[in-house]
Amino acid sequence: MNEALLRSLTPSVLAVLVRRGADFAAAEDAVQDALAEAVRVWPADPPRDAKGWLVTVAWRRFLDQARADAARRRREDLVDREPAPGPGPAVDDTLQLYFLCAHPSLTPSSAVALTLRAVGGLTTRQIAQAYLVPEATMAQRISRAKRTVSGVRFDRPGDVATVLRVLYLVFNEGYSGDVDLAAEAIRLTRQLAAAIDHPEVAGLLALMLLHHARRATRTAPDGSLVPLAEQDRGRWDTDAISEGVAILQAALARDRLGEFQAQAAIAALHADAPTAEETDWVQIVEWYDELTRLTDNPVVRLNRAVAVGEADGPRAGLAALAALDDSLPRHAAVAAYLHERDGDLATAARLYAEAAHKASNLAERRHLTRQAARLNTRRRH
C-alpha cells in the first residue's frame, strides 16, 4: 500500500467534496472512510485511477451519511451529481483547500490547527507540540473548529497570513518531525508566490529553501542528528541557497519587513558563512532583535539566547536565558550548551540528560543522551 500516494491525494479528494456541497466535517469523515477502504481493497485490486476511485467512494460515503441524518435530508438532491467512475480531473486543489480552511468564521489559531489536521495530515499531538500546548487542549480546539465550520459554505477564503502560518508549520514538521511534508510545503509556497505578490510569501519561500538546502547534512548515516556547526557545508545545496538569497533580497528591498523575512535573513547568514567559526553572530543577534519585536515569541527569545552566547560569550547567553520560562521546549538543551561553553561540565551534563528526558522525538533524545555521556566521560578523565 502506497501511503505517500494516499496522503498526496487526500487534499484534492477533500476539495472535490467541499466544492460539491459537503460541509467540511462530513467531507473529512467521508474521505477518511474512503482511505480506510483503499487500504483494505487496493492491495488485491489496485484501481487504474486512484483519485477517481477515492472521489467516487468518498462521495458515496458522504451521501450515505447525509441520508442517515434527518437534519441533512435536503442534501439528498445531490445524489444525481455523484461523479461517474473513471479518471478524475488532473487539478491540484491543495492550495485552494488551505485557503478554504482558513475561513473567516474561524480564529487564525483554530484555522491553522484545523488545516494542519485535515489537510496537512499531522496528528493532534504533533500540532500541540508546534503550539506548545497540551494535546488535550489542541484536540478541543480542533473539535471546536470543526463544529464552527459544520454547515458553513466555503465561499469566502481566509487570509494569506493564516495560510502562510499553516505552510510554515507543515514545513517545520516535515523538516524535523515524523512526517515528510517539507517538499510539499515548498511546492505549495512556490504556487502561492507565483499567484500573489506579497513580500512575506517571498520571505517564507526563501526561508524554506535556505533550510531545505541543509537537509541532507542534518543527519548522519546512522540517523543521528548532526548539529549545524558540525555539518559538512560542502554538501549544502548551493543552488537552493542562491535562489533563497535572491528571493529574500528582493523581498527585503520592498521595506515591508515581516517575521518570515527576518527568519530567512538569519538562515541566509548561516548559509553564507564558509565555516561555523566565521558566522556573523552579531548580525544574527540584530535580526533576532527584529524578530522579537515582530513576534514576541518565547521560542524566538530562546534562539536569541544562543546567538547572544555566541556573539558575546556564554555568560551573556545564560543571562538572556535566565529571563525565560524554563518549561519551554529545548530550554534545558540550550542551557546545557551554554554551560558547557562556559566550562561547567557537571551542570551541562545534568542538563543534557534532563533535556533528553523531555525530548519529543527519538533522534533528538539520542543526541542529547550522547552529549551527556560525552561530558560525563570527559569529567572522569
Coordinates of C-alpha atoms in Angstrom, one line a residue:
M1 CA 0.0 0.0 0.0
N2 CA 1.5 3.4 -1.1
E3 CA 0.8 5.6 1.9
A4 CA 2.5 8.5 0.3
L5 CA 0.1 8.3 -2.7
L6 CA -2.9 8.3 -0.4
R7 CA -1.5 11.3 1.6
S8 CA -0.9 13.3 -1.6
L9 CA -4.4 12.6 -3.0
T10 CA -6.3 13.4 0.3
P11 CA -6.4 17.2 -0.1
S12 CA -7.7 17.0 -3.7
V13 CA -10.4 14.5 -2.9
L14 CA -11.5 16.6 0.1
A15 CA -11.6 19.7 -2.0
V16 CA -13.9 18.0 -4.6
L17 CA -16.4 17.0 -1.9
V18 CA -16.4 20.5 -0.4
R19 CA -17.0 22.1 -3.9
R20 CA -19.9 19.7 -4.5
G21 CA -21.6 20.9 -1.4
A22 CA -20.4 18.8 1.5
D23 CA -19.7 20.6 4.8
F24 CA -16.1 20.3 5.9
A25 CA -16.6 17.9 8.9
A26 CA -18.8 15.5 6.9
A27 CA -16.4 15.6 3.9
E28 CA -13.4 14.8 6.1
D29 CA -15.2 11.8 7.6
A30 CA -16.2 10.6 4.2
V31 CA -12.6 10.9 2.9
Q32 CA -11.2 9.1 5.9
D33 CA -13.7 6.2 5.3
A34 CA -12.6 6.1 1.6
L35 CA -8.9 5.9 2.7
A36 CA -9.7 3.1 5.0
E37 CA -11.5 1.3 2.2
A38 CA -8.5 1.9 -0.1
V39 CA -6.1 0.3 2.5
R40 CA -8.4 -2.7 2.6
V41 CA -9.1 -3.1 -1.2
W42 CA -6.2 -1.8 -3.2
P43 CA -3.5 -4.4 -2.3
A44 CA -5.6 -7.1 -4.0
D45 CA -7.3 -4.9 -6.6
P46 CA -5.5 -1.6 -7.3
P47 CA -7.5 0.9 -9.3
R48 CA -6.3 2.3 -12.6
D49 CA -7.2 5.9 -11.5
A50 CA -6.5 6.3 -7.8
K51 CA -8.0 9.8 -7.4
G52 CA -11.2 8.9 -9.3
W53 CA -11.7 5.8 -7.2
L54 CA -11.3 7.8 -3.9
V55 CA -13.6 10.6 -5.1
T56 CA -16.3 8.1 -6.0
V57 CA -16.1 6.1 -2.8
A58 CA -15.8 9.2 -0.6
W59 CA -18.8 10.9 -2.3
R60 CA -20.9 7.7 -1.8
R61 CA -19.9 7.7 1.9
F62 CA -20.9 11.3 2.2
L63 CA -24.3 10.7 0.6
D64 CA -24.9 7.7 2.9
Q65 CA -24.2 9.9 5.9
A66 CA -26.5 12.6 4.5
R67 CA -29.4 10.2 4.0
A68 CA -28.9 8.8 7.6
D69 CA -29.1 12.3 9.1
A70 CA -32.6 13.7 9.2
A71 CA -31.3 17.2 9.6
R72 CA -29.4 16.9 6.3
R73 CA -32.2 15.4 4.2
R74 CA -32.0 18.5 2.0
R75 CA -28.8 17.2 0.7
E76 CA -30.4 14.1 -1.0
D77 CA -30.9 16.1 -4.2
L78 CA -27.2 15.9 -4.6
V79 CA -27.4 12.2 -5.5
D80 CA -27.7 12.8 -9.2
R81 CA -24.4 14.8 -9.1
E82 CA -22.4 11.7 -8.0
P83 CA -19.2 11.7 -10.0
A84 CA -19.0 9.0 -12.6
P85 CA -16.3 6.3 -12.2
G86 CA -13.3 7.0 -14.3
P87 CA -10.3 9.3 -14.5
G88 CA -10.6 12.3 -12.1
P89 CA -9.6 15.8 -13.3
A90 CA -5.8 16.4 -13.1
V91 CA -6.3 19.5 -10.9
D92 CA -4.2 20.4 -7.8
D93 CA -6.7 21.6 -5.3
T94 CA -4.4 21.6 -2.3
L95 CA -3.5 25.3 -2.1
Q96 CA -7.2 26.2 -2.6
L97 CA -8.1 23.9 0.2
Y98 CA -5.6 25.7 2.5
F99 CA -7.4 29.0 1.8
L100 CA -10.8 27.4 2.3
C101 CA -9.8 26.0 5.7
A102 CA -8.6 29.5 6.8
H103 CA -12.3 30.5 6.9
P104 CA -13.2 33.9 8.2
S105 CA -15.6 32.3 10.7
L106 CA -12.5 30.7 12.5
T107 CA -9.9 32.4 14.6
P108 CA -6.4 32.2 13.0
S109 CA -5.2 29.7 15.5
S110 CA -8.2 27.5 15.0
A111 CA -7.9 27.7 11.2
V112 CA -4.3 26.7 11.4
A113 CA -5.0 23.8 13.7
L114 CA -7.9 22.5 11.6
T115 CA -5.9 22.8 8.3
L116 CA -2.8 21.0 9.8
R117 CA -5.0 18.2 10.9
A118 CA -7.3 17.8 7.9
V119 CA -5.1 18.8 5.0
G120 CA -1.5 18.6 6.3
G121 CA -2.0 15.1 7.7
L122 CA -0.4 16.0 11.1
T123 CA -1.5 14.3 14.3
T124 CA -3.1 16.2 17.1
R125 CA 0.0 15.5 19.2
Q126 CA 2.3 17.0 16.5
I127 CA 0.2 20.1 16.2
A128 CA 0.0 20.5 20.0
Q129 CA 3.9 20.3 20.2
A130 CA 4.1 23.0 17.5
Y131 CA 1.9 25.3 19.5
L132 CA 3.4 24.4 22.9
V133 CA 0.1 23.3 24.4
P134 CA -1.2 20.0 25.9
E135 CA -2.6 17.5 23.4
A136 CA -6.0 17.6 25.1
T137 CA -6.2 21.3 24.6
M138 CA -5.4 21.1 20.9
A139 CA -7.9 18.2 20.5
Q140 CA -10.6 20.5 21.9
R141 CA -9.5 23.4 19.7
I142 CA -9.8 21.2 16.5
S143 CA -13.1 19.8 17.6
R144 CA -14.5 23.4 18.1
A145 CA -13.2 24.4 14.7
K146 CA -15.0 21.5 13.1
R147 CA -18.2 22.4 14.8
T148 CA -17.8 26.0 13.8
V149 CA -17.5 25.3 10.1
S150 CA -20.0 22.5 10.0
G151 CA -22.7 23.5 7.6
V152 CA -20.8 26.7 6.5
R153 CA -20.5 27.3 2.8
F154 CA -16.8 27.6 1.9
D155 CA -17.2 30.5 -0.5
R156 CA -15.1 33.1 1.5
P157 CA -11.5 32.0 1.6
G158 CA -9.3 33.1 4.5
D159 CA -6.4 35.5 4.5
V160 CA -2.8 35.0 3.3
A161 CA -1.3 35.3 6.8
T162 CA -3.2 32.3 8.1
V163 CA -2.2 30.2 5.1
L164 CA 1.4 31.2 5.5
R165 CA 1.3 30.1 9.1
V166 CA -0.1 26.7 8.1
L167 CA 2.5 26.2 5.4
Y168 CA 5.3 27.2 7.8
L169 CA 4.2 24.7 10.4
V170 CA 3.7 21.9 7.8
F171 CA 7.3 22.6 6.6
N172 CA 8.7 22.5 10.1
E173 CA 7.0 19.2 10.8
G174 CA 8.2 17.8 7.5
Y175 CA 11.7 19.1 8.1
S176 CA 12.3 17.9 11.6
G177 CA 9.4 15.6 12.5
D178 CA 8.0 12.2 11.7
V179 CA 6.1 13.1 8.6
D180 CA 7.9 14.1 5.4
L181 CA 6.0 17.1 4.2
A182 CA 8.8 19.7 3.6
A183 CA 8.9 19.3 -0.2
E184 CA 5.2 19.6 -0.4
A185 CA 5.2 22.8 1.7
I186 CA 7.8 24.3 -0.6
R187 CA 5.8 23.3 -3.7
L188 CA 2.7 25.0 -2.4
T189 CA 4.5 28.1 -1.3
R190 CA 6.0 28.4 -4.8
Q191 CA 2.5 28.2 -6.2
L192 CA 1.4 30.9 -3.7
A193 CA 4.4 33.1 -4.6
A194 CA 3.6 32.8 -8.3
A195 CA 0.0 33.9 -7.6
I196 CA 0.4 36.6 -5.0
D197 CA 2.9 39.5 -5.0
H198 CA 3.5 39.6 -1.2
P199 CA 6.9 40.1 0.5
E200 CA 6.1 37.7 3.3
V201 CA 5.1 34.9 0.9
A202 CA 8.6 35.5 -0.7
G203 CA 10.1 35.6 2.7
L204 CA 8.6 32.2 3.6
L205 CA 9.7 30.6 0.3
A206 CA 13.3 31.9 0.9
L207 CA 13.3 30.6 4.5
M208 CA 12.1 27.1 3.3
L209 CA 14.7 27.0 0.5
L210 CA 17.6 28.0 2.8
H211 CA 16.6 25.5 5.5
H212 CA 16.0 22.7 2.9
A213 CA 19.4 23.3 1.4
R214 CA 21.0 21.9 4.6
R215 CA 18.6 19.0 5.0
A216 CA 20.9 16.2 3.6
T217 CA 23.6 17.1 6.2
R218 CA 21.3 17.2 9.3
T219 CA 21.6 13.5 10.0
A220 CA 24.4 11.0 9.9
P221 CA 24.2 7.7 8.0
D222 CA 23.1 6.0 11.3
G223 CA 20.2 8.5 11.7
S224 CA 21.8 10.5 14.5
L225 CA 21.4 14.3 14.4
V226 CA 24.3 16.5 13.2
P227 CA 24.4 20.0 14.8
L228 CA 24.7 22.9 12.5
A229 CA 28.3 23.7 13.5
E230 CA 29.4 20.1 12.6
Q231 CA 27.5 19.8 9.2
D232 CA 29.5 19.3 6.0
R233 CA 28.9 22.7 4.3
G234 CA 30.3 21.3 1.1
R235 CA 27.2 19.2 0.8
W236 CA 24.7 22.0 1.2
D237 CA 22.6 22.7 -1.9
T238 CA 24.2 25.8 -3.3
D239 CA 21.5 26.3 -6.0
A240 CA 18.8 26.3 -3.3
I241 CA 20.8 28.8 -1.2
S242 CA 21.4 31.1 -4.2
E243 CA 17.7 31.0 -5.1
G244 CA 16.6 31.6 -1.5
V245 CA 19.0 34.6 -1.0
A246 CA 17.9 36.2 -4.3
I247 CA 14.2 35.9 -3.3
L248 CA 15.0 37.3 0.1
Q249 CA 16.9 40.3 -1.2
A250 CA 14.1 41.2 -3.5
A251 CA 11.6 40.9 -0.6
L252 CA 13.7 43.0 1.8
A253 CA 14.1 45.7 -0.8
R254 CA 10.4 46.4 -0.6
D255 CA 10.9 47.6 3.0
R256 CA 7.9 45.7 4.4
L257 CA 9.6 43.5 6.9
G258 CA 7.8 40.6 8.4
E259 CA 8.7 37.6 10.6
F260 CA 9.4 35.2 7.7
Q261 CA 11.8 37.6 6.0
A262 CA 13.6 38.1 9.3
Q263 CA 13.9 34.4 9.9
A264 CA 15.1 34.0 6.3
A265 CA 17.8 36.6 6.9
I266 CA 19.1 34.6 9.9
A267 CA 19.1 31.4 7.8
A268 CA 21.0 33.3 5.0
L269 CA 23.7 34.4 7.4
H270 CA 24.2 30.8 8.4
A271 CA 24.3 29.7 4.8
D272 CA 26.7 32.5 3.9
A273 CA 29.4 31.5 6.5
P274 CA 32.2 29.4 5.0
T275 CA 32.7 27.8 8.4
A276 CA 30.8 27.8 11.7
E277 CA 33.5 29.9 13.3
E278 CA 33.0 32.6 10.6
T279 CA 29.3 33.0 11.3
D280 CA 28.3 36.7 11.8
W281 CA 26.7 36.2 15.2
V282 CA 26.5 39.9 15.9
Q283 CA 24.3 40.5 12.9
I284 CA 22.2 37.3 13.7
V285 CA 21.5 38.8 17.2
E286 CA 20.4 42.0 15.5
W287 CA 18.0 40.0 13.3
Y288 CA 16.7 38.2 16.4
D289 CA 16.0 41.5 18.0
E290 CA 13.9 42.4 14.9
L291 CA 12.1 39.1 15.1
T292 CA 11.4 39.5 18.8
R293 CA 9.9 42.9 18.0
L294 CA 7.7 41.4 15.3
T295 CA 6.5 38.3 17.2
D296 CA 7.5 38.4 20.9
N297 CA 7.6 34.6 20.6
P298 CA 9.3 32.8 23.5
V299 CA 10.9 30.3 21.2
V300 CA 12.5 33.2 19.3
R301 CA 13.8 34.6 22.6
L302 CA 15.3 31.1 23.3
N303 CA 17.1 31.0 20.0
R304 CA 18.3 34.6 20.6
A305 CA 19.9 33.5 23.8
V306 CA 22.0 31.0 21.8
A307 CA 23.0 33.7 19.4
V308 CA 23.9 36.1 22.2
G309 CA 26.0 33.3 23.8
E310 CA 27.9 33.0 20.5
A311 CA 28.3 36.8 19.9
D312 CA 29.0 38.0 23.5
G313 CA 30.1 34.9 25.3
P314 CA 28.3 32.1 27.2
R315 CA 27.6 34.0 30.3
A316 CA 25.8 36.7 28.3
G317 CA 23.8 33.9 26.7
L318 CA 22.9 32.5 30.1
A319 CA 21.8 35.9 31.3
A320 CA 19.5 36.2 28.4
L321 CA 18.2 32.7 29.0
A322 CA 17.5 33.4 32.7
A323 CA 14.7 35.8 31.7
L324 CA 12.8 32.9 30.0
D325 CA 10.4 30.2 31.4
D326 CA 12.5 27.1 32.0
S327 CA 9.5 24.9 30.9
L328 CA 10.0 26.0 27.3
P329 CA 10.9 23.1 25.0
R330 CA 14.6 22.9 24.4
H331 CA 15.3 25.3 27.3
A332 CA 17.4 22.7 29.1
A333 CA 19.3 21.8 26.0
V334 CA 20.2 25.5 25.4
A335 CA 21.2 25.9 29.0
A336 CA 23.4 22.7 28.7
Y337 CA 25.1 24.1 25.6
L338 CA 25.9 27.4 27.2
H339 CA 27.1 25.9 30.5
E340 CA 29.4 23.6 28.5
R341 CA 30.8 26.6 26.6
D342 CA 31.3 28.3 30.0
G343 CA 33.3 25.3 31.3
D344 CA 30.7 24.0 33.8
L345 CA 30.7 20.4 32.6
A346 CA 28.9 18.9 35.5
T347 CA 25.9 21.2 35.2
A348 CA 26.0 20.8 31.4
A349 CA 25.9 17.0 31.6
R350 CA 23.0 17.1 34.0
L351 CA 21.0 19.5 31.8
Y352 CA 21.7 17.4 28.7
A353 CA 20.3 14.4 30.5
E354 CA 17.3 16.4 31.6
A355 CA 16.7 17.7 28.0
A356 CA 17.0 14.2 26.7
H357 CA 14.2 13.1 29.0
K358 CA 12.0 15.9 27.7
A359 CA 12.8 15.4 24.0
S360 CA 9.8 14.9 21.7
N361 CA 11.4 12.6 19.2
L362 CA 13.8 9.7 19.4
A363 CA 16.6 11.2 17.3
E364 CA 16.8 14.3 19.5
R365 CA 16.6 12.2 22.6
R366 CA 19.6 10.0 21.5
H367 CA 21.6 13.1 20.5
L368 CA 21.2 14.7 23.9
T369 CA 21.9 11.5 25.7
R370 CA 25.1 11.1 23.8
Q371 CA 26.0 14.7 24.7
A372 CA 25.5 14.0 28.4
A373 CA 27.6 10.8 28.2
R374 CA 30.4 12.6 26.3
L375 CA 30.7 15.2 29.1
N376 CA 30.5 12.6 31.9
T377 CA 33.3 10.7 30.2
R378 CA 35.4 13.9 29.9
R379 CA 34.9 14.7 33.6
R380 CA 36.0 11.2 34.6
H381 CA 39.2 11.6 32.7

